[in-house]
PDB file of C-alpha atoms in Angstrom:
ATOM      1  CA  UNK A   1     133.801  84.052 141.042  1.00  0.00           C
ATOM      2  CA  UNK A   2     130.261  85.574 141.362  1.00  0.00           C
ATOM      3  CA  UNK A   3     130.416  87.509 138.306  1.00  0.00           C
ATOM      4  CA  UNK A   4     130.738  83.747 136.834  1.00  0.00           C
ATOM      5  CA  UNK A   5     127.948  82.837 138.650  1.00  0.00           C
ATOM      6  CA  UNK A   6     126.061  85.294 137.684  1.00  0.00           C
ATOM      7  CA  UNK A   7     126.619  84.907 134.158  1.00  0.00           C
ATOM      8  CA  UNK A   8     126.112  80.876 134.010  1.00  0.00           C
ATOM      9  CA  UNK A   9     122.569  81.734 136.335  1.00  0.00           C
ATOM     10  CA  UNK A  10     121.808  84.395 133.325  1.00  0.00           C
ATOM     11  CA  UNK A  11     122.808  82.136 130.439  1.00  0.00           C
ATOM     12  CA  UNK A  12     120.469  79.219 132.158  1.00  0.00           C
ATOM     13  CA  UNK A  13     117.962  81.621 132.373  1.00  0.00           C
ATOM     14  CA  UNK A  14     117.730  82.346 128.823  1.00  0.00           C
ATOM     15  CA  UNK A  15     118.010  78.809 127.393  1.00  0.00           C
ATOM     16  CA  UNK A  16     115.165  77.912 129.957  1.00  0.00           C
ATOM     17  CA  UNK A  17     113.353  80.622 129.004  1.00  0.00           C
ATOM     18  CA  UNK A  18     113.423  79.936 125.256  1.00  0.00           C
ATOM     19  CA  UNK A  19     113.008  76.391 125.653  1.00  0.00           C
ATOM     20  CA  UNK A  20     109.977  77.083 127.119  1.00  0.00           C
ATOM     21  CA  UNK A  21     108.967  79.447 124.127  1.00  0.00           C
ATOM     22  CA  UNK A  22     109.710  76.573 121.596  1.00  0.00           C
ATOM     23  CA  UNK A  23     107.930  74.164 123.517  1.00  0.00           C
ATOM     24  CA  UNK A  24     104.444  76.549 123.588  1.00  0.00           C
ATOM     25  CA  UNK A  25     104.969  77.274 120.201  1.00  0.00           C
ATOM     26  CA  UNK A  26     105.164  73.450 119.226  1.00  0.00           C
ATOM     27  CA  UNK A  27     102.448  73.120 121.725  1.00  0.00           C
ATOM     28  CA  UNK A  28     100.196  75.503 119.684  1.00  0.00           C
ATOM     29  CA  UNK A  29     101.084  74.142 116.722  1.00  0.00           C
ATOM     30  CA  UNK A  30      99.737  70.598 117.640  1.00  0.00           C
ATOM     31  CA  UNK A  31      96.230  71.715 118.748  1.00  0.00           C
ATOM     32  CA  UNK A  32      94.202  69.045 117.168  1.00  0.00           C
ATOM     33  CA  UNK A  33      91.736  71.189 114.573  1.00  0.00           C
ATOM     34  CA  UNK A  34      88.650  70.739 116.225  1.00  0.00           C
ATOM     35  CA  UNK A  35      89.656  72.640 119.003  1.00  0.00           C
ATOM     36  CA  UNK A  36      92.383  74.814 117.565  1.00  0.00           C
ATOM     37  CA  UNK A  37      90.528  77.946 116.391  1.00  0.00           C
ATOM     38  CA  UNK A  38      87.617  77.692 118.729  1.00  0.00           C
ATOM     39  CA  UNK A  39      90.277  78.181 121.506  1.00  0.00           C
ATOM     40  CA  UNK A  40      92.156  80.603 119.991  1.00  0.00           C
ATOM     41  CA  UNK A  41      89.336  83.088 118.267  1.00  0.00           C
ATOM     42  CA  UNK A  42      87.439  84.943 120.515  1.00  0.00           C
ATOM     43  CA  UNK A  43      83.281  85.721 120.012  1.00  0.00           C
ATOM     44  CA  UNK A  44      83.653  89.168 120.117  1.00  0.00           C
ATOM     45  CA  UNK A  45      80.044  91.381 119.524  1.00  0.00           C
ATOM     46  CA  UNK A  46      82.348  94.107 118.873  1.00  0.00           C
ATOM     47  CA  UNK A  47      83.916  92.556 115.554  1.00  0.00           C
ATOM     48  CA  UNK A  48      81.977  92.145 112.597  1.00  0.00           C
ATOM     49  CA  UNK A  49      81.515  88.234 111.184  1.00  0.00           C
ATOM     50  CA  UNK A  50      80.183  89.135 107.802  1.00  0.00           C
ATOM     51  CA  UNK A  51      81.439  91.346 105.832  1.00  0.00           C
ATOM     52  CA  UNK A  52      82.282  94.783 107.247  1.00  0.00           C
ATOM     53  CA  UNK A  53      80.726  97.738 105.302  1.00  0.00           C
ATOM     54  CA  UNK A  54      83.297  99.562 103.563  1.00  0.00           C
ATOM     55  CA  UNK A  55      83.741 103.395 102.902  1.00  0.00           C
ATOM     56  CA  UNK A  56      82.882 103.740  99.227  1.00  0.00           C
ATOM     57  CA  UNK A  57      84.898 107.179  98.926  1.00  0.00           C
ATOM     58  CA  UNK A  58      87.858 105.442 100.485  1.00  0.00           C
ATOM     59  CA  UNK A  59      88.418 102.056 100.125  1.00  0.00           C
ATOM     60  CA  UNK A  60      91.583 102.135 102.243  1.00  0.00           C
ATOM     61  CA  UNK A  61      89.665 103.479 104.859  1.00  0.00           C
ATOM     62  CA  UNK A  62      89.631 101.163 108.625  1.00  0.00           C
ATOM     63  CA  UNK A  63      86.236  99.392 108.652  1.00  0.00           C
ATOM     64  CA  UNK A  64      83.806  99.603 111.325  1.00  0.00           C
ATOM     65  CA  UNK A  65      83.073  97.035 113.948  1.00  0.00           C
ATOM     66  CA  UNK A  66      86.675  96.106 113.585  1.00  0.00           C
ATOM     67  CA  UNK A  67      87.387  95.772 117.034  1.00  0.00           C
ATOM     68  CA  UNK A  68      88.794  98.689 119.687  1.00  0.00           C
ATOM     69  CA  UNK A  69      92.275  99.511 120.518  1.00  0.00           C
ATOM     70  CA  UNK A  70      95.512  98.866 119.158  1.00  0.00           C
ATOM     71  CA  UNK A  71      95.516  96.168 117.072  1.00  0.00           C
ATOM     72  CA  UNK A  72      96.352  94.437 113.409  1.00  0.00           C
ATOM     73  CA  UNK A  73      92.868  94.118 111.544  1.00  0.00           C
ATOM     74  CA  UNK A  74      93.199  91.771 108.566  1.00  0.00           C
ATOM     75  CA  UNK A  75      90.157  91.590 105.836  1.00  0.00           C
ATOM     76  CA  UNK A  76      89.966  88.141 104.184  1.00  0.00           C
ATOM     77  CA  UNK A  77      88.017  89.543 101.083  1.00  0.00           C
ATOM     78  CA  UNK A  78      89.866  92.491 100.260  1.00  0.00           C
ATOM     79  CA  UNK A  79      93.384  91.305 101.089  1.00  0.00           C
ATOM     80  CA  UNK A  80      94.502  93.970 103.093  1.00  0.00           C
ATOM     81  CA  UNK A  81      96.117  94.978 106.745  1.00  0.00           C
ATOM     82  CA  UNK A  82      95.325  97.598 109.189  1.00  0.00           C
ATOM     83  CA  UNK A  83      97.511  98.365 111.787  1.00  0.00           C
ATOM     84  CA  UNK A  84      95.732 100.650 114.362  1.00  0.00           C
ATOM     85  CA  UNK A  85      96.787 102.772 117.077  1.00  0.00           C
ATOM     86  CA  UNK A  86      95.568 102.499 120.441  1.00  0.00           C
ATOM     87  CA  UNK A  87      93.469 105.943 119.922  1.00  0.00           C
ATOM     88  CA  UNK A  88      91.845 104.220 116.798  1.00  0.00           C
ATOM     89  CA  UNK A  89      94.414 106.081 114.661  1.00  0.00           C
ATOM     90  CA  UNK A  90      95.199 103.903 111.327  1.00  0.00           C
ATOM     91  CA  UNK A  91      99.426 103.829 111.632  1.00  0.00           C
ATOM     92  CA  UNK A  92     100.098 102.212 108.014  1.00  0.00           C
ATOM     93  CA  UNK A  93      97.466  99.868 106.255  1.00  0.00           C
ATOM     94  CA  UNK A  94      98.918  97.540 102.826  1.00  0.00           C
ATOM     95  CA  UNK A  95      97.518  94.642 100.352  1.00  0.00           C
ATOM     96  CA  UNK A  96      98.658  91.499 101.065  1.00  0.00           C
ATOM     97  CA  UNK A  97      98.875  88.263  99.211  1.00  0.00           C
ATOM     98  CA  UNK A  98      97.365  85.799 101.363  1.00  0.00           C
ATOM     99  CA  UNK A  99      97.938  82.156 101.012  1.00  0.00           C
ATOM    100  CA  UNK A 100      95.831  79.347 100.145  1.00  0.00           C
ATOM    101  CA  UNK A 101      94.557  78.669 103.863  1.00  0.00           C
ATOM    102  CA  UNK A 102      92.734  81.359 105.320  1.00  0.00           C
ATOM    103  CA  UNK A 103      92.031  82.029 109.113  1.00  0.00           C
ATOM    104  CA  UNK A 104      88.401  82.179 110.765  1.00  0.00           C
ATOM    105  CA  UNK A 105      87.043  85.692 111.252  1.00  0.00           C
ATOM    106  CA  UNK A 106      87.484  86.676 115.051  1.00  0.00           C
ATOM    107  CA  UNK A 107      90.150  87.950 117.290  1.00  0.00           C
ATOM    108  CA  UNK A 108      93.743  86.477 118.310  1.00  0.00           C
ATOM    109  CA  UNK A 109      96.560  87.485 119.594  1.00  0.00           C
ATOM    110  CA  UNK A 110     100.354  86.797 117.992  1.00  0.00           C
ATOM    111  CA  UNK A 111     101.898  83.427 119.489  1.00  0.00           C
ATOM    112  CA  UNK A 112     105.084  83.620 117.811  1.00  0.00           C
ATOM    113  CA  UNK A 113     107.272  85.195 115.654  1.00  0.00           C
ATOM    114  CA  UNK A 114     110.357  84.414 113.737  1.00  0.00           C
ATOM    115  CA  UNK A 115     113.505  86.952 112.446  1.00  0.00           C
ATOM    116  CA  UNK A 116     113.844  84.588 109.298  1.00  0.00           C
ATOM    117  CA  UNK A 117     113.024  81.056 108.295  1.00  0.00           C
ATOM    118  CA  UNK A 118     112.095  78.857 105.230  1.00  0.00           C
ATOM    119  CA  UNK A 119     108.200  79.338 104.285  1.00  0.00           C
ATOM    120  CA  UNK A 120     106.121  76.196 103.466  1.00  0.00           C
ATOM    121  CA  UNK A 121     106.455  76.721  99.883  1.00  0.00           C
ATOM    122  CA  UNK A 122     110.441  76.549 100.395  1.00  0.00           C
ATOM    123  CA  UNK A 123     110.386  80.346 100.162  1.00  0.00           C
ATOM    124  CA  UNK A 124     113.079  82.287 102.416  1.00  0.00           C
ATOM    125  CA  UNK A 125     110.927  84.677 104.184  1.00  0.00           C
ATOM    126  CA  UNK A 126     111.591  86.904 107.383  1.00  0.00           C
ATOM    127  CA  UNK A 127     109.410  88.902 109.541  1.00  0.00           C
ATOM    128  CA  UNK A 128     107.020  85.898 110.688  1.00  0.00           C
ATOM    129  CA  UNK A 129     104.390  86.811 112.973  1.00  0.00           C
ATOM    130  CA  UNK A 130     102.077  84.108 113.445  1.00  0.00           C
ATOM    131  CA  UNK A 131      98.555  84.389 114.989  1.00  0.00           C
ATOM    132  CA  UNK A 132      96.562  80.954 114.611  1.00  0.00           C
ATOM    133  CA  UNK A 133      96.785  77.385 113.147  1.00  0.00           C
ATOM    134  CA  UNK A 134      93.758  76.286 110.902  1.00  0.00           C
ATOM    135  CA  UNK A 135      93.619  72.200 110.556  1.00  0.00           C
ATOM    136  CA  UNK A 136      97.404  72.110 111.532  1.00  0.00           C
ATOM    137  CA  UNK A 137      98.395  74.965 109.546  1.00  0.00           C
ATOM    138  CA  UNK A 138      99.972  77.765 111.217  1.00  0.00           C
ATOM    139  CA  UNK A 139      98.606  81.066 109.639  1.00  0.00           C
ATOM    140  CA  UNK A 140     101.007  84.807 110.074  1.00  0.00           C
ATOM    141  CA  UNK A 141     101.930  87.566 108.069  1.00  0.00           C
ATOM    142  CA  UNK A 142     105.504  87.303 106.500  1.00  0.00           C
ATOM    143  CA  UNK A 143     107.386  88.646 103.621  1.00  0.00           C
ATOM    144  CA  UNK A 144     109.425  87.259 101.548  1.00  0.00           C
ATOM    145  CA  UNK A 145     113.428  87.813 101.546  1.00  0.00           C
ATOM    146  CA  UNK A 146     113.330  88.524  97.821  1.00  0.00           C
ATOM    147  CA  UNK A 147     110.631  90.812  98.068  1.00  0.00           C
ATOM    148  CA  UNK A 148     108.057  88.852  95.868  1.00  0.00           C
ATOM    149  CA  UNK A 149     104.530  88.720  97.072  1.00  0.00           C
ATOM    150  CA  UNK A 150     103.174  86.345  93.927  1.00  0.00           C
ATOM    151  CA  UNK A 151     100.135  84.223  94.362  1.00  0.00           C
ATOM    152  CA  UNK A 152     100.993  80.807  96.109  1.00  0.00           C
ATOM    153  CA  UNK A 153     100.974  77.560  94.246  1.00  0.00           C
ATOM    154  CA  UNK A 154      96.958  76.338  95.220  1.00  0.00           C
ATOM    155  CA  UNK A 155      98.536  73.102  95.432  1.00  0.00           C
ATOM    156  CA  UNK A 156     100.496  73.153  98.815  1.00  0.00           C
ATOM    157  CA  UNK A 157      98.713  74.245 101.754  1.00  0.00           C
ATOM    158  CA  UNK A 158      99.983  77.877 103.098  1.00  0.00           C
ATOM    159  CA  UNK A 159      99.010  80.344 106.046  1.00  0.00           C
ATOM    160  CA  UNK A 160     101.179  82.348 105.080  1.00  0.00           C
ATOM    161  CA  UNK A 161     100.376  86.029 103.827  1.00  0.00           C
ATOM    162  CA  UNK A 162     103.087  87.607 102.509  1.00  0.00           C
ATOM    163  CA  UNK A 163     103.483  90.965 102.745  1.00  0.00           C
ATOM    164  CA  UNK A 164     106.325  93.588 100.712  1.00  0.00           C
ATOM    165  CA  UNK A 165     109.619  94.102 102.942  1.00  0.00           C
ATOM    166  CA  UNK A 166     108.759  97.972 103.528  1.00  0.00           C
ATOM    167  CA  UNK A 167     105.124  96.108 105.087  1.00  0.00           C
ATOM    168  CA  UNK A 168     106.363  93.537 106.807  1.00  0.00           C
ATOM    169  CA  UNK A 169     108.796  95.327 108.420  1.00  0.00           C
ATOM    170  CA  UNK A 170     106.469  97.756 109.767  1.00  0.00           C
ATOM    171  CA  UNK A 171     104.248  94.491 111.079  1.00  0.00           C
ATOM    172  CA  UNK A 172     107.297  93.381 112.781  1.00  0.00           C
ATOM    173  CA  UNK A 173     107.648  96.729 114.649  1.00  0.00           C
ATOM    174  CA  UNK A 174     104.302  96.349 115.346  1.00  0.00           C
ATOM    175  CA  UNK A 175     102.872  92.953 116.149  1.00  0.00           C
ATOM    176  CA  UNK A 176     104.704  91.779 119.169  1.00  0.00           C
ATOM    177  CA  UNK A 177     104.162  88.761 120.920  1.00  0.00           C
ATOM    178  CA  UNK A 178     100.637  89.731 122.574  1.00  0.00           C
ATOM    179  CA  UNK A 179      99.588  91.862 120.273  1.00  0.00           C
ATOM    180  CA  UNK A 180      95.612  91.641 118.938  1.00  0.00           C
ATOM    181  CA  UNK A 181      94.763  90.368 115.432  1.00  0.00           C
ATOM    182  CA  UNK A 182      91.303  90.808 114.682  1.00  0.00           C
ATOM    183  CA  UNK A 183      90.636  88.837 111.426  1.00  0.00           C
ATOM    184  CA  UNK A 184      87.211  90.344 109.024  1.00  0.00           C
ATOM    185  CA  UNK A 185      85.497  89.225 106.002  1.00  0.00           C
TER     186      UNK A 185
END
């Protein structure tokens, strides 16, 4: 009898727990836009807002004033991903194909993820971590279950930047819940 107690206490638990989840998630994801990146970005002196200098000799190199500590460091302009090491160290960095919404420069943290869903643009993708919402659009790094990473139709509005499988399976190792996006021209 209390191993059945136990077990209905632990199976509560867990749909409390990840009701609560769903409902923060659907929370975040009805910020009205005027307040929705302002709350989430942080003014950071330590990131850059304009465009970070880049290493000439290495254009895959980390830029400066990219932030400190382990974290995912996204450039805007040149469509690519850092993910960095606690000690600075770059782990993996990739080109992405972003989509037709882009996020605010600053710093975030990942609010959600998701193993596998059904994209915006009706594209199965997996790997979903999400870091932001810009005017109602949730923005994350995915990659798509057929491995495509072609531009997005400009007509339908899309946060999402899609990464290869290899990529955004290493993201998904990576960015957990918590983790630090720091977002760069």
């Amino acid at each position: 009898m209390a191993g059945s107690s136990s077990g209905i206490v632990a199976g509560l638990t867990v749909a409390a727990v990840a009701t609560v989840g769903f409902l923060a998630y659907q929370a975040s994801a009805s910020v009205p836009a005027s307040l929705g990146d302002a709350a989430r970005a942080s003014a950071s002196p330590a990131i850059a807002t304009s465009k970070a200098p880049r290493d000439k000799k290495n254009p895959n190199a980390l830029p400066p004033a990219s932030g400190k500590g382990e974290r995912v460091v996204y450039s805007v302009d040149d469509d690519r991903v850092w993910l960095v090491a606690e000690n600075n160290k770059v782990n993996r960095t990739f080109k992405v194909t972003p989509g037709t919404v882009d996020p605010a420069t600053g710093s975030y943290f990942v609010t959600s993820r998701s193993n596998a869903i059904t994209g915006t643009d009706g594209t199965p993708i997996q790997h979903v971590v999400r870091f932001t919402n810009t005017n109602g659009i949730a923005i994350g790094f995915s990659a798509a279950v057929s491995g495509a990473t072609e531009e997005p139709d400009p007509t339908v509005k899309s946060g999402g930047i899609r990464e290869s499988i290899e990529d955004g399976a290493a993201m998904w190792q990576f960015a957990t819940i918590g983790q630090n996006i720091v977002v760069i021209r």
